[in-house]
Coordinates of C-alpha atoms in Angstrom, one line a residue:
Chain Z
M486 CA 174.9 12.5 -146.6
A487 CA 173.7 10.8 -149.7
V488 CA 177.0 11.3 -151.2
Q489 CA 178.8 9.7 -148.3
Q490 CA 176.6 6.7 -148.4
Q491 CA 177.4 6.3 -152.1
V492 CA 181.2 6.5 -151.4
Q493 CA 180.8 3.5 -149.3
R494 CA 178.8 1.7 -151.8
G495 CA 181.0 2.9 -154.6
P496 CA 183.9 0.4 -154.7
A497 CA 181.4 -2.5 -154.7
A498 CA 179.4 -0.8 -157.4
R499 CA 182.5 -0.4 -159.4
A500 CA 183.7 -3.9 -158.9
Q501 CA 180.7 -5.3 -160.5
S502 CA 181.5 -3.6 -163.8
Q503 CA 184.0 -6.4 -164.0
T504 CA 181.2 -8.8 -164.5
H505 CA 180.3 -7.4 -167.8
P506 CA 179.8 -10.0 -170.5
P507 CA 176.3 -8.9 -171.1
R508 CA 173.5 -11.2 -170.0
K509 CA 175.5 -14.3 -170.3
A510 CA 176.1 -16.7 -167.5
G511 CA 173.8 -16.7 -164.5
S512 CA 176.6 -16.9 -162.0
R513 CA 176.0 -15.5 -158.5
L514 CA 178.6 -12.8 -159.1
L515 CA 176.7 -11.6 -162.1
T516 CA 173.3 -11.4 -160.4
W517 CA 174.8 -9.3 -157.6
G518 CA 176.6 -7.2 -160.1
N519 CA 173.4 -6.6 -161.9
R520 CA 171.6 -5.7 -158.7
L521 CA 174.3 -3.2 -157.8
L522 CA 174.2 -1.7 -161.3
W523 CA 170.4 -1.3 -161.0
A524 CA 170.7 0.2 -157.5
N525 CA 173.4 2.7 -158.8
M526 CA 171.3 3.6 -161.8
I527 CA 168.2 4.3 -159.7
F528 CA 170.2 6.2 -157.0
S529 CA 171.9 8.3 -159.7
F530 CA 168.7 9.3 -161.4
V531 CA 166.9 10.1 -158.1
F532 CA 169.9 12.1 -157.2
L533 CA 169.8 14.0 -160.5
Y534 CA 166.1 14.6 -160.6
L535 CA 164.8 14.9 -157.0
P536 CA 166.0 18.5 -156.5
I537 CA 164.5 19.6 -159.9
V538 CA 161.2 17.9 -159.2
V539 CA 161.0 19.4 -155.7
L540 CA 161.8 22.8 -157.0
V541 CA 159.1 22.7 -159.7
A542 CA 156.5 21.2 -157.3
F543 CA 157.1 24.0 -154.7
S544 CA 156.8 26.7 -157.3
F545 CA 153.0 26.0 -157.0
N546 CA 153.1 26.1 -153.2
D547 CA 150.7 28.6 -151.7
S548 CA 152.7 29.2 -148.5
R549 CA 155.2 32.0 -148.1
L550 CA 157.3 29.7 -146.0
A551 CA 158.8 28.0 -149.0
A552 CA 159.3 24.5 -147.7
R553 CA 155.9 23.8 -146.2
W554 CA 153.2 22.7 -148.5
S555 CA 149.9 24.5 -148.0
G556 CA 148.0 24.3 -151.2
F557 CA 148.2 24.8 -155.0
T558 CA 148.6 28.3 -156.4
L559 CA 149.8 30.1 -159.6
K560 CA 150.3 33.4 -157.8
W561 CA 154.1 33.3 -157.9
Y562 CA 154.0 33.0 -161.6
G563 CA 151.7 36.0 -161.7
L564 CA 154.0 37.9 -159.4
M565 CA 156.9 37.0 -161.6
F566 CA 155.3 38.1 -164.9
T567 CA 154.4 41.5 -163.4
S568 CA 157.8 42.1 -161.8
E569 CA 159.6 44.8 -163.7
A570 CA 163.0 43.6 -162.5
V571 CA 162.4 40.0 -163.8
L572 CA 161.0 41.1 -167.1
T573 CA 163.9 43.5 -167.8
A574 CA 166.4 40.8 -166.8
F575 CA 164.7 38.3 -169.0
W576 CA 164.7 40.7 -171.9
N577 CA 168.4 41.5 -171.4
S578 CA 169.3 37.9 -171.3
L579 CA 167.5 37.3 -174.5
V580 CA 169.2 40.2 -176.2
V581 CA 172.7 39.1 -175.0
A582 CA 172.0 35.5 -176.0
V583 CA 170.7 36.3 -179.5
V584 CA 173.3 38.8 -180.5
S585 CA 176.3 36.8 -179.1
T586 CA 174.9 33.6 -180.7
V587 CA 174.7 35.2 -184.1
I588 CA 178.2 36.7 -183.9
S589 CA 179.9 33.6 -182.5
T590 CA 178.1 31.3 -184.9
I591 CA 179.4 33.2 -187.9
L592 CA 182.9 33.6 -186.6
G593 CA 183.0 30.1 -185.2
T594 CA 181.9 28.5 -188.5
M595 CA 184.4 30.6 -190.4
T596 CA 187.2 29.5 -188.0
A597 CA 186.1 25.8 -188.3
I598 CA 186.2 25.9 -192.1
G599 CA 189.6 27.5 -192.1
M600 CA 191.0 25.0 -189.6
E601 CA 189.6 21.9 -191.3
R602 CA 190.1 22.7 -195.0
F603 CA 193.5 24.4 -194.9
R604 CA 197.0 23.5 -193.8
F605 CA 199.2 26.5 -192.7
P606 CA 202.1 27.3 -190.4
F607 CA 201.3 27.4 -186.7
R608 CA 198.0 25.6 -187.3
K609 CA 198.6 23.3 -184.3
T610 CA 199.4 26.3 -182.1
Y611 CA 196.2 28.1 -183.1
D612 CA 194.3 24.9 -182.5
G613 CA 195.5 24.8 -178.9
I614 CA 194.7 28.5 -178.4
L615 CA 191.2 27.8 -179.7
Y616 CA 190.6 25.3 -177.0
L617 CA 191.8 27.6 -174.2
P618 CA 188.5 29.5 -173.7
V619 CA 186.8 26.1 -173.2
I620 CA 189.3 24.9 -170.7
V621 CA 190.1 28.0 -168.6
P622 CA 187.7 28.2 -165.6
D623 CA 185.1 30.8 -166.1
I624 CA 186.0 32.7 -162.9
V625 CA 189.5 33.3 -164.3
M626 CA 188.1 34.5 -167.6
G627 CA 185.6 36.6 -165.7
V628 CA 188.2 38.5 -163.6
S629 CA 190.6 39.0 -166.4
L630 CA 187.8 40.5 -168.6
L631 CA 186.8 42.7 -165.6
A632 CA 190.4 44.0 -165.4
F633 CA 190.6 44.4 -169.2
F634 CA 187.4 46.2 -169.7
A635 CA 188.1 48.6 -166.8
L636 CA 191.4 49.5 -168.5
A637 CA 190.1 49.6 -172.0
L638 CA 187.0 51.8 -171.2
D639 CA 189.3 54.1 -169.2
V640 CA 191.6 54.5 -172.1
I641 CA 188.8 55.0 -174.6
N642 CA 187.0 57.5 -172.4
S643 CA 190.0 59.6 -171.7
S644 CA 191.4 59.6 -175.2
F645 CA 188.1 60.6 -176.8
N646 CA 187.2 63.0 -173.9
L647 CA 184.0 61.2 -173.2
T648 CA 182.3 62.6 -170.1
G649 CA 178.9 62.6 -168.5
D650 CA 176.2 60.7 -170.5
S651 CA 178.5 59.8 -173.4
T652 CA 180.9 57.9 -171.1
L653 CA 181.4 54.3 -172.2
R654 CA 180.5 52.0 -169.4
A655 CA 180.4 48.2 -168.8
G656 CA 177.0 46.9 -169.6
L657 CA 175.2 44.6 -172.1
G658 CA 177.8 45.5 -174.7
T659 CA 180.7 44.2 -172.7
V660 CA 178.7 41.1 -171.7
I661 CA 178.0 40.3 -175.4
I662 CA 181.7 40.7 -176.2
A663 CA 182.7 38.4 -173.4
H664 CA 180.1 35.8 -174.4
V665 CA 181.2 35.8 -178.0
A666 CA 184.8 35.3 -176.7
F667 CA 184.0 32.0 -175.2
N668 CA 181.3 30.9 -177.6
I669 CA 183.5 31.1 -180.8
S670 CA 185.5 28.1 -179.5
F671 CA 182.4 26.1 -178.7
V672 CA 180.8 26.7 -182.1
A673 CA 184.1 26.0 -183.9
I674 CA 184.5 22.6 -182.1
V675 CA 181.0 21.5 -182.9
V676 CA 181.1 22.6 -186.6
R677 CA 184.6 21.0 -187.1
T678 CA 183.1 17.7 -186.0
S679 CA 180.5 17.9 -188.7
L680 CA 183.1 19.0 -191.3
R681 CA 185.3 16.0 -190.4
D682 CA 182.4 13.5 -190.8
F683 CA 181.7 14.9 -194.2
N684 CA 182.4 13.2 -197.5
K685 CA 184.9 15.3 -199.3
A686 CA 184.2 13.5 -202.6
L687 CA 180.9 15.5 -202.8
E688 CA 182.9 18.8 -202.8
E689 CA 185.3 17.4 -205.4
A690 CA 182.5 16.1 -207.6
A691 CA 180.9 19.6 -207.6
M692 CA 184.2 21.2 -208.6
D693 CA 184.7 18.6 -211.3
L694 CA 181.3 19.5 -212.7
G695 CA 182.5 23.1 -213.0
A696 CA 181.3 24.8 -209.8
N697 CA 183.7 27.3 -208.4
E698 CA 184.7 27.3 -204.7
W699 CA 182.0 29.7 -203.6
T700 CA 179.2 27.9 -205.4
T701 CA 180.5 24.6 -204.1
F702 CA 180.5 26.0 -200.6
R703 CA 177.0 27.5 -200.9
R704 CA 175.3 24.6 -202.7
V705 CA 177.2 21.6 -201.3
T706 CA 179.2 22.2 -198.1
L707 CA 176.9 24.6 -196.3
P708 CA 173.7 22.5 -196.6
L709 CA 175.6 19.4 -195.4
I710 CA 177.1 21.1 -192.4
M711 CA 174.0 23.0 -191.5
P712 CA 172.9 20.7 -188.7
G713 CA 176.4 21.1 -187.2
I714 CA 176.1 24.9 -187.4
L715 CA 172.7 24.9 -185.9
G716 CA 173.9 22.5 -183.1
G717 CA 176.8 24.9 -182.4
A718 CA 174.4 27.9 -182.4
L719 CA 172.1 26.2 -180.0
L720 CA 175.0 25.3 -177.7
A721 CA 176.2 29.0 -177.8
F722 CA 172.7 30.2 -177.1
T723 CA 172.3 27.9 -174.1
L724 CA 175.7 28.8 -172.7
S725 CA 175.0 32.5 -173.1
L726 CA 171.5 32.3 -171.6
D727 CA 172.8 30.3 -168.6
D728 CA 176.1 32.1 -168.0
F729 CA 176.3 33.7 -164.6
V730 CA 180.0 34.0 -163.6
I731 CA 181.4 35.8 -166.7
T732 CA 178.4 38.0 -166.9
F733 CA 178.7 38.8 -163.2
F734 CA 182.2 40.3 -163.8
T735 CA 181.6 42.0 -167.1
T736 CA 178.3 43.6 -166.6
G737 CA 177.6 47.1 -165.2
P738 CA 174.9 48.8 -163.3
G739 CA 171.5 48.6 -164.9
A740 CA 172.4 45.7 -167.1
T741 CA 171.1 42.7 -165.2
T742 CA 170.5 39.4 -166.9
L743 CA 168.2 36.7 -165.6
P744 CA 170.9 34.6 -163.9
I745 CA 172.3 37.7 -162.2
E746 CA 168.8 38.6 -161.0
V747 CA 168.2 35.0 -159.7
F748 CA 171.6 34.9 -157.9
G749 CA 170.8 38.2 -156.2
R750 CA 167.5 36.8 -155.0
I751 CA 169.1 33.6 -153.8
R752 CA 171.7 35.4 -151.8
R753 CA 169.2 37.8 -150.2
A754 CA 166.9 34.8 -149.7
I755 CA 163.9 36.9 -150.7
G756 CA 160.8 36.3 -152.7
P757 CA 159.0 33.0 -152.8
D758 CA 158.6 33.6 -156.6
I759 CA 162.2 32.5 -157.1
N760 CA 161.0 28.9 -157.5
A761 CA 158.7 30.0 -160.2
I762 CA 161.5 31.9 -162.0
S763 CA 163.7 28.8 -161.7
T764 CA 161.0 26.6 -163.1
V765 CA 160.6 28.9 -166.1
M766 CA 164.4 28.7 -166.7
L767 CA 164.2 24.9 -166.3
V768 CA 161.5 24.7 -168.9
M769 CA 163.4 26.9 -171.3
S770 CA 166.5 24.7 -170.9
I771 CA 164.5 21.5 -171.5
G772 CA 163.0 23.0 -174.6
L773 CA 166.5 23.7 -175.9
V774 CA 167.6 20.1 -175.2
V775 CA 164.6 18.7 -177.0
L776 CA 165.4 21.0 -179.9
S777 CA 169.1 19.9 -180.0
Q778 CA 168.0 16.3 -180.0
I779 CA 165.7 16.8 -182.9
L780 CA 168.5 18.5 -184.8
Q781 CA 170.9 15.7 -184.0
R782 CA 168.5 13.1 -185.2
R783 CA 167.9 15.0 -188.4
S784 CA 171.6 15.3 -189.0
S785 CA 172.2 11.6 -188.5
N786 CA 169.5 10.7 -191.0
Chain R
M483 CA 198.9 27.5 -201.3
T484 CA 198.1 30.0 -203.9
K485 CA 197.9 33.7 -203.2
R486 CA 194.1 33.5 -203.6
Q487 CA 193.9 30.7 -201.1
I488 CA 196.0 32.6 -198.5
G489 CA 193.7 35.6 -198.9
F490 CA 190.6 33.4 -198.5
L491 CA 192.1 31.7 -195.4
G492 CA 192.9 35.1 -193.9
I493 CA 189.3 36.2 -194.4
L494 CA 188.0 33.0 -192.7
L495 CA 190.3 33.0 -189.7
S496 CA 191.1 36.6 -188.9
P497 CA 187.8 37.8 -187.4
G498 CA 187.7 34.9 -184.9
A499 CA 191.4 35.1 -184.2
L500 CA 191.2 38.8 -183.6
W501 CA 188.3 38.5 -181.2
I502 CA 190.1 35.7 -179.2
L503 CA 193.3 37.8 -179.2
L504 CA 191.6 40.9 -178.0
F505 CA 189.1 39.6 -175.6
F506 CA 190.8 36.4 -174.3
L507 CA 194.6 36.4 -174.7
I508 CA 195.3 40.0 -174.0
P509 CA 193.0 40.0 -170.9
S510 CA 194.8 36.9 -169.7
L511 CA 198.2 38.5 -170.1
L512 CA 196.9 41.7 -168.5
I513 CA 196.3 39.7 -165.4
V514 CA 199.9 38.5 -165.3
V515 CA 201.0 42.2 -165.6
Y516 CA 198.6 43.3 -162.9
S517 CA 199.9 40.7 -160.5
F518 CA 203.2 42.6 -160.5
L519 CA 201.8 46.0 -159.9
D520 CA 200.8 48.0 -156.8
R521 CA 197.2 48.1 -155.6
Q522 CA 195.1 51.2 -155.8
T523 CA 192.7 51.7 -152.9
G524 CA 189.2 51.5 -154.3
G525 CA 190.0 49.0 -157.0
G526 CA 192.4 49.1 -160.0
V527 CA 196.1 49.3 -160.0
L528 CA 199.0 51.8 -159.8
W529 CA 201.5 51.4 -162.6
S530 CA 204.5 50.7 -160.5
F531 CA 206.3 47.4 -160.2
S532 CA 205.7 45.5 -157.0
T533 CA 205.9 41.9 -155.8
D534 CA 203.6 42.6 -152.8
A535 CA 200.9 40.4 -154.2
Y536 CA 203.1 37.3 -154.4
V537 CA 204.8 38.1 -151.0
K538 CA 201.3 38.2 -149.4
L539 CA 200.3 35.0 -151.1
F540 CA 203.4 33.1 -149.9
T541 CA 203.9 34.6 -146.5
P542 CA 203.0 31.9 -143.9
N543 CA 200.9 32.6 -140.9
P544 CA 203.0 33.5 -137.8
N545 CA 202.4 30.2 -136.1
S546 CA 203.0 27.9 -139.0
P547 CA 205.9 27.0 -141.3
I548 CA 204.3 27.2 -144.8
I549 CA 200.5 27.4 -144.4
N550 CA 198.5 30.6 -144.6
D551 CA 194.8 31.1 -145.2
F552 CA 195.2 31.3 -149.0
V553 CA 197.3 28.1 -149.2
I554 CA 194.5 26.4 -147.3
I555 CA 192.0 27.6 -149.8
F556 CA 194.2 26.4 -152.7
L557 CA 194.6 23.0 -151.1
R558 CA 190.9 22.8 -150.3
S559 CA 189.8 23.7 -153.8
F560 CA 192.1 21.1 -155.4
W561 CA 191.2 18.4 -152.8
W562 CA 187.5 18.9 -153.3
A563 CA 187.9 18.9 -157.0
L564 CA 189.7 15.6 -156.7
L565 CA 187.1 14.2 -154.4
T566 CA 184.3 15.3 -156.7
T567 CA 186.0 13.7 -159.6
I568 CA 186.4 10.4 -157.8
I569 CA 182.8 10.3 -156.5
C570 CA 181.5 11.2 -160.0
L571 CA 183.6 8.3 -161.5
I572 CA 182.3 5.9 -158.9
L573 CA 178.7 6.9 -159.7
G574 CA 179.2 7.6 -163.3
Y575 CA 181.2 4.6 -164.6
P576 CA 178.6 2.0 -163.6
L577 CA 175.8 4.2 -164.7
A578 CA 177.4 4.8 -168.2
F579 CA 178.0 1.0 -168.4
F580 CA 174.5 0.2 -167.4
I581 CA 173.1 2.6 -170.0
A582 CA 175.4 1.3 -172.7
Q583 CA 174.0 -2.2 -172.2
Q584 CA 170.3 -1.3 -172.8
S585 CA 168.4 -1.6 -176.0
T586 CA 168.6 1.3 -178.4
A587 CA 165.3 2.9 -177.4
V588 CA 166.0 2.7 -173.6
K589 CA 169.6 3.8 -174.2
S590 CA 168.6 7.0 -176.0
M591 CA 166.0 7.7 -173.4
L592 CA 168.4 7.3 -170.5
I593 CA 171.1 9.4 -172.2
F594 CA 168.4 12.1 -172.8
L595 CA 167.7 12.0 -169.1
V596 CA 171.4 12.5 -168.3
M597 CA 171.5 15.4 -170.8
I598 CA 168.7 17.4 -169.4
P599 CA 170.6 18.4 -166.2
F600 CA 173.7 19.0 -168.5
W601 CA 171.8 21.7 -170.4
T602 CA 169.9 23.1 -167.4
N603 CA 170.9 26.3 -165.7
F604 CA 173.6 25.6 -163.2
L605 CA 172.5 28.3 -160.8
V606 CA 169.0 26.9 -160.7
R607 CA 170.2 23.4 -160.0
T608 CA 172.4 24.6 -157.2
Y609 CA 169.5 26.6 -155.7
A610 CA 167.4 23.5 -155.8
W611 CA 169.8 22.0 -153.2
K612 CA 169.7 25.0 -151.1
F613 CA 166.0 24.8 -151.0
I614 CA 166.3 21.2 -149.8
L615 CA 169.2 21.6 -147.4
N616 CA 168.4 24.9 -145.8
N617 CA 167.9 25.1 -142.0
N618 CA 164.2 25.6 -142.7
G619 CA 164.4 23.8 -146.0
L620 CA 162.5 20.8 -147.2
L621 CA 164.7 18.2 -145.5
N622 CA 164.6 19.8 -142.1
T623 CA 160.9 20.5 -142.4
L624 CA 160.3 16.8 -143.1
L625 CA 162.5 15.8 -140.2
H626 CA 160.8 18.2 -137.9
G627 CA 157.4 17.0 -139.0
L628 CA 158.5 13.4 -138.1
G629 CA 159.6 14.6 -134.7
L630 CA 163.3 14.2 -135.5
P631 CA 166.0 16.7 -134.8
R632 CA 167.0 19.1 -137.6
I633 CA 170.3 18.5 -139.4
P634 CA 172.4 21.7 -139.8
I635 CA 173.9 20.8 -143.2
I636 CA 173.8 24.0 -145.2
N637 CA 177.0 26.0 -145.2
T638 CA 179.1 22.9 -144.4
P639 CA 181.6 21.1 -146.6
T640 CA 179.1 18.3 -147.0
A641 CA 176.6 20.6 -148.6
V642 CA 179.2 22.1 -150.9
L643 CA 180.4 18.6 -152.0
I644 CA 176.8 17.5 -152.7
G645 CA 176.4 20.5 -154.9
L646 CA 179.7 19.9 -156.7
V647 CA 178.9 16.3 -157.4
Y648 CA 175.4 17.1 -158.5
G649 CA 176.6 19.8 -160.9
S650 CA 179.4 17.6 -162.4
L651 CA 177.8 14.2 -162.7
P652 CA 176.4 14.6 -166.3
F653 CA 179.8 15.9 -167.5
M654 CA 181.3 12.6 -166.3
V655 CA 178.6 10.3 -167.6
L656 CA 178.4 11.6 -171.1
P657 CA 182.1 11.1 -172.2
L658 CA 182.2 7.8 -170.3
Y659 CA 179.1 6.6 -172.1
A660 CA 180.6 7.6 -175.5
S661 CA 183.7 5.5 -174.9
I662 CA 181.9 2.5 -173.2
E663 CA 179.4 2.4 -176.0
K664 CA 182.1 1.9 -178.6
F665 CA 183.6 -1.0 -176.7
D666 CA 183.8 -4.3 -178.7
Y667 CA 182.5 -7.1 -176.5
T668 CA 184.0 -9.8 -178.7
L669 CA 187.3 -8.8 -177.0
V670 CA 185.8 -9.9 -173.6
E671 CA 184.9 -13.3 -175.1
A672 CA 188.3 -13.7 -176.6
A673 CA 190.0 -12.9 -173.3
Q674 CA 187.7 -15.3 -171.4
D675 CA 188.4 -18.0 -173.9
L676 CA 192.1 -17.4 -173.2
G677 CA 191.4 -18.0 -169.5
A678 CA 191.1 -14.4 -168.1
N679 CA 188.9 -14.0 -165.1
Y680 CA 186.5 -11.1 -164.5
F681 CA 189.0 -9.0 -162.7
K682 CA 191.6 -9.5 -165.5
V683 CA 189.1 -8.8 -168.2
F684 CA 188.1 -5.5 -166.5
S685 CA 191.6 -4.3 -165.6
K686 CA 193.4 -5.4 -168.8
I687 CA 190.8 -4.9 -171.4
F688 CA 187.7 -3.0 -170.4
L689 CA 189.3 -0.2 -168.3
P690 CA 192.2 0.6 -170.7
L691 CA 189.9 0.7 -173.7
T692 CA 187.5 3.0 -172.0
M693 CA 190.3 5.1 -170.5
P694 CA 189.7 8.0 -173.0
G695 CA 186.2 8.4 -171.6
V696 CA 187.6 8.4 -168.0
V697 CA 190.2 11.0 -168.9
A698 CA 187.8 13.3 -170.8
G699 CA 185.2 13.0 -168.0
S700 CA 187.7 13.7 -165.2
V701 CA 189.1 16.7 -167.0
L702 CA 185.6 18.1 -167.6
V703 CA 184.7 17.6 -164.0
F704 CA 188.0 18.6 -162.3
I705 CA 188.8 21.9 -163.9
P706 CA 185.5 23.7 -163.5
V707 CA 185.2 22.4 -159.9
V708 CA 188.5 23.9 -158.8
G709 CA 187.4 27.3 -159.9
Q710 CA 183.8 26.9 -158.7
Y711 CA 182.2 30.1 -157.4
V712 CA 178.5 29.4 -157.5
V713 CA 178.3 26.3 -155.4
P714 CA 180.5 27.4 -152.5
T715 CA 178.7 30.7 -152.4
I716 CA 175.2 29.3 -152.4
L717 CA 175.6 26.1 -150.5
G718 CA 178.7 27.1 -148.5
G719 CA 177.4 30.5 -147.6
G720 CA 180.9 31.9 -147.9
K721 CA 181.9 30.0 -144.8
V722 CA 183.8 27.3 -146.7
A723 CA 185.6 29.4 -149.3
M724 CA 187.1 28.0 -152.5
L725 CA 189.4 29.7 -155.0
G726 CA 186.5 31.2 -156.9
N727 CA 185.4 33.0 -153.7
I728 CA 188.7 34.6 -152.9
L729 CA 189.1 35.6 -156.5
A730 CA 185.7 37.3 -156.6
Q731 CA 186.4 38.8 -153.2
Q732 CA 189.7 40.4 -154.2
F733 CA 188.2 41.9 -157.4
G734 CA 185.1 42.8 -155.5
S735 CA 184.8 44.0 -151.9
A736 CA 188.5 43.6 -151.0
M737 CA 189.5 45.7 -154.0
N738 CA 193.0 44.3 -154.2
W739 CA 193.4 43.7 -157.9
P740 CA 197.1 42.8 -157.9
F741 CA 196.5 40.2 -155.2
G742 CA 193.5 38.7 -157.0
S743 CA 195.6 38.6 -160.2
A744 CA 198.4 36.8 -158.5
I745 CA 195.9 34.2 -157.2
A746 CA 194.6 33.8 -160.7
V747 CA 198.1 33.4 -162.2
I748 CA 199.2 30.8 -159.6
F749 CA 195.9 29.0 -160.1
M750 CA 196.4 28.8 -163.9
I751 CA 200.0 27.6 -163.5
L752 CA 198.9 24.8 -161.1
L753 CA 196.1 23.8 -163.4
M754 CA 198.4 23.6 -166.4
F755 CA 200.8 21.5 -164.4
G756 CA 198.0 19.2 -163.4
I757 CA 196.8 18.8 -166.9
L758 CA 200.3 18.1 -168.3
I759 CA 201.0 15.5 -165.6
Y760 CA 197.6 13.9 -166.2
F761 CA 198.1 13.7 -170.0
Y762 CA 201.7 12.5 -169.5
F763 CA 200.6 9.5 -167.5
E764 CA 197.7 9.0 -169.8
R765 CA 200.1 8.7 -172.8
E766 CA 202.4 6.4 -170.8
E767 CA 199.5 4.1 -170.2
E768 CA 198.5 4.0 -173.8
T769 CA 202.0 3.0 -175.0
V770 CA 202.3 0.2 -172.5

């Protein structure tokens, strides 16, 4: 409903962007334009934040009937922190995110340096391929990995005669592989930006002073692109921690991550502690944004 | 390049390239192969050539010339993605413009506020809307408390569209802001000195120069929305299916992998066409 209202208001809101010479003439058109700009801004932020605020507020609601306020409580947080399923899922998420971030940050940074500092045949083609995992919708990547892992595990199990307990199955390992597959590209893109902004004269100066390539890289290039690498790693970590769709298709029984656990609870519509779990996930995300902002500020200084 | 440099480049690029080849390119090609195989009951494929999947996808319903259930879902997914993109542009363009006009401190605070949802778990944000829109959710509880009739909004296209716009808005605002922020306002003064009115200034100068942001934002919104699975599942309750739902269904409960693969293949072909057309027109515009 809110959206429909906005559609009607939209063309007008858009028209006022024509009136943009900033704070200049006090014509009527400008005043109206400014009012619409303000209205649009307030509407947008209420639209963006109202659901989040509501969710957080009701995580402290005493009632089992989720949408009726009946008093303040912390019991859902208590329930959450004693739930075996939630704690296991949280631990799995953390393992997947840390391992896939480390691998993809190393591979992504190497890729970025290779792409930015060298010219070679088919560079443009590879450049395009590198962007594909970012562009291809996650559901398509998810189902193709599902098909791929099913086939690959089958081949490995039958050719090495793995049976019973030693059978290789889909699980956290396949999830980590899948997360690295999309995160390499994200890390490479972020690190390449910082390599491009970088003053190459510094590298040349180091070489002129007798440093070899490795020393130059370690003492000059690496420290200067470190904020970029950390930014890429943080992005990879967040994407891995938040990923639901690709994990959903690449995981196996017993390897539940936090988003998978939350999705299951939403679908079965059970457990009033779901608001509490969601709030904790929100707080983690916000912590990560703050961290990324701090990193960015440091890199621009 | 010297031999040493080639070796160095190989060490730098091959691990990443190998990973992407093995776990992205080969799986994508495997889907193409699977779409031409026979289905195996219980999931998986039989290794014999078959066009059954494509025949099923393109066989119209008995009572209609071209349409079948799958075509409808394709059309719906692309139509909703377009609608979401347009709504996000209508909301996002003025918002990005507004933010770009503020003082540095206010600017960075507002952009930070846009970025928080951008980094926040998508599942959680979608669930927040379910919590509000549910039949016994917050909205209906409030309406009931006021003695008003309940609105059955969950599991309708409206609910799905709200969720899609909500999830996509930051992806539109951030690139728009990046290009609007770079805009040089002396150009506006120059145009006005030369007699251009507001409309001319916007359509001939402001819009073309901020077009890269519009393009980037639209691509970032459109593509993920076409393939959405989470929003139509949680807010549509499976009653208003999108492409993501039938893909998941064919690889899940329906266990028809070749058919699911065929849907994925056609989906990717359509998406690539869309992107090519988009960038073609975009380039045209730039050269004019």
